[in-house]
Structures are given as C-alpha cells and as structure tokens.
Amino acid sequence: LLGIATWKHPEARTEAAIALGAYKEPQSVKVLLALIEDADPWLRFCAARSLHRLGGPDLGADLMLGKANERTKAVAAYRAWSEANPIR
C-alpha cells in the first residue's frame, strides 16, 4: 500500500489512502499526511477520512472543497494532531 500511494494514477493512490485508514501505524499516518496535499480533491478527501478513522480531526470537506487557505489550515491541523498524538 505504501508504494501504491506514490503511483502516477490518482485512482490507485485514492484506493491506497482508503486502505491505509485501516492500519494504525506510523507509516500510514506519514503517507496520509502527504496525500492530503495531493492535487486531486477526491484523493485529499479520502486521505483525510482515513486520518479521521485513525483518530484525527474531521476536516475532509475542507480539503476537498475548500479554498487554498482553508486547505492550508486543514493540513496544519492534521499535522498538529499527528505531532500531539503520535501513533506507536
């Protein structure tokens, strides 16, 4: 899954993002944090939902539909959550 998350095709990266939400592992969070900044809005949303399933905030709509400044704030919130609540 970690490798698929870097593939060229957004559909494959999206499926990886969805699946990674089932693995409460540090590497899953690291990859999902990268995917929430992807150019594809649906992929950003799916990665955010997976982070939410792992205990993070629920900001998927901001990442999918928000303006650039709203997305920046949502990414910062997820990063702050991951630093304050590291998965071991």
mmCIF file of C-alpha atoms in Angstrom:
data_model
loop_
_atom_site.group_PDB
_atom_site.id
_atom_site.type_symbol
_atom_site.label_atom_id
_atom_site.label_comp_id
_atom_site.label_asym_id
_atom_site.label_seq_id
_atom_site.Cartn_x
_atom_site.Cartn_y
_atom_site.Cartn_z
ATOM 1 C CA LEU A 1 0.000 0.000 0.000
ATOM 2 C CA LEU A 2 2.780 2.407 0.814
ATOM 3 C CA GLY A 3 4.210 2.009 -2.684
ATOM 4 C CA ILE A 4 0.827 2.325 -4.389
ATOM 5 C CA ALA A 5 0.320 5.649 -2.624
ATOM 6 C CA THR A 6 3.058 7.093 -4.839
ATOM 7 C CA TRP A 7 1.809 5.761 -8.176
ATOM 8 C CA LYS A 8 1.017 8.156 -11.019
ATOM 9 C CA HIS A 9 -2.689 7.261 -11.217
ATOM 10 C CA PRO A 10 -4.885 9.141 -8.722
ATOM 11 C CA GLU A 11 -7.346 6.238 -8.604
ATOM 12 C CA ALA A 12 -4.641 3.913 -7.285
ATOM 13 C CA ARG A 13 -3.424 6.497 -4.767
ATOM 14 C CA THR A 14 -7.013 7.001 -3.622
ATOM 15 C CA GLU A 15 -7.525 3.286 -3.038
ATOM 16 C CA ALA A 16 -4.268 3.184 -1.077
ATOM 17 C CA ALA A 17 -5.403 6.163 1.015
ATOM 18 C CA ILE A 18 -8.682 4.435 1.844
ATOM 19 C CA ALA A 19 -6.961 1.184 2.788
ATOM 20 C CA LEU A 20 -4.278 2.886 4.901
ATOM 21 C CA GLY A 21 -7.009 4.124 7.224
ATOM 22 C CA ALA A 22 -7.321 0.559 8.497
ATOM 23 C CA TYR A 23 -3.693 0.402 9.651
ATOM 24 C CA LYS A 24 -2.899 2.316 12.823
ATOM 25 C CA GLU A 25 0.800 2.521 12.015
ATOM 26 C CA PRO A 26 3.191 5.495 11.954
ATOM 27 C CA GLN A 27 3.952 4.912 8.265
ATOM 28 C CA SER A 28 0.241 5.049 7.395
ATOM 29 C CA VAL A 29 -0.070 8.465 9.033
ATOM 30 C CA LYS A 30 3.075 9.721 7.322
ATOM 31 C CA VAL A 31 1.819 8.712 3.869
ATOM 32 C CA LEU A 32 -1.690 10.034 4.520
ATOM 33 C CA LEU A 33 -0.267 13.382 5.629
ATOM 34 C CA ALA A 34 1.471 13.618 2.264
ATOM 35 C CA LEU A 35 -1.680 12.599 0.372
ATOM 36 C CA ILE A 36 -3.848 15.310 1.941
ATOM 37 C CA GLU A 37 -1.799 17.785 -0.092
ATOM 38 C CA ASP A 38 -2.324 15.983 -3.417
ATOM 39 C CA ALA A 39 -3.701 17.902 -6.412
ATOM 40 C CA ASP A 40 -6.697 15.525 -6.668
ATOM 41 C CA PRO A 41 -9.600 16.731 -4.458
ATOM 42 C CA TRP A 42 -11.191 13.270 -4.040
ATOM 43 C CA LEU A 43 -7.843 11.790 -3.022
ATOM 44 C CA ARG A 44 -7.358 14.560 -0.445
ATOM 45 C CA PHE A 45 -10.820 13.827 0.949
ATOM 46 C CA CYS A 46 -10.204 10.070 1.155
ATOM 47 C CA ALA A 47 -6.842 10.581 2.842
ATOM 48 C CA ALA A 48 -8.485 12.941 5.352
ATOM 49 C CA ARG A 49 -11.223 10.394 6.077
ATOM 50 C CA SER A 50 -8.559 7.777 6.731
ATOM 51 C CA LEU A 51 -6.753 10.114 9.104
ATOM 52 C CA HIS A 52 -10.073 10.697 10.850
ATOM 53 C CA ARG A 53 -10.549 6.919 11.203
ATOM 54 C CA LEU A 54 -7.120 6.833 12.839
ATOM 55 C CA GLY A 55 -8.221 9.435 15.401
ATOM 56 C CA GLY A 56 -7.544 12.694 13.588
ATOM 57 C CA PRO A 57 -9.913 15.646 13.125
ATOM 58 C CA ASP A 58 -12.751 15.526 10.599
ATOM 59 C CA LEU A 59 -11.677 18.107 8.012
ATOM 60 C CA GLY A 60 -12.190 16.169 4.778
ATOM 61 C CA ALA A 61 -14.694 18.611 3.308
ATOM 62 C CA ASP A 62 -12.259 21.487 3.824
ATOM 63 C CA LEU A 63 -9.574 19.560 1.936
ATOM 64 C CA MET A 64 -11.869 18.556 -0.905
ATOM 65 C CA LEU A 65 -13.926 21.699 -1.433
ATOM 66 C CA GLY A 66 -12.132 24.458 0.462
ATOM 67 C CA LYS A 67 -10.215 27.337 -0.980
ATOM 68 C CA ALA A 68 -6.415 27.221 -0.800
ATOM 69 C CA ASN A 69 -6.254 28.995 2.572
ATOM 70 C CA GLU A 70 -8.840 26.605 4.078
ATOM 71 C CA ARG A 71 -6.874 23.612 2.782
ATOM 72 C CA THR A 72 -3.676 25.048 4.265
ATOM 73 C CA LYS A 73 -5.369 25.387 7.668
ATOM 74 C CA ALA A 74 -6.737 21.828 7.464
ATOM 75 C CA VAL A 75 -3.306 20.406 6.591
ATOM 76 C CA ALA A 76 -1.794 22.310 9.520
ATOM 77 C CA ALA A 77 -4.492 20.915 11.831
ATOM 78 C CA TYR A 78 -3.761 17.337 10.724
ATOM 79 C CA ARG A 79 -0.020 17.842 11.166
ATOM 80 C CA ALA A 80 -0.543 19.325 14.639
ATOM 81 C CA TRP A 81 -2.780 16.370 15.549
ATOM 82 C CA SER A 82 -0.184 13.850 14.347
ATOM 83 C CA GLU A 83 2.572 15.550 16.360
ATOM 84 C CA ALA A 84 0.439 15.756 19.508
ATOM 85 C CA ASN A 85 -0.870 12.175 19.144
ATOM 86 C CA PRO A 86 1.880 10.039 17.623
ATOM 87 C CA ILE A 87 0.859 6.529 16.698
ATOM 88 C CA ARG A 88 3.313 3.965 18.003
#
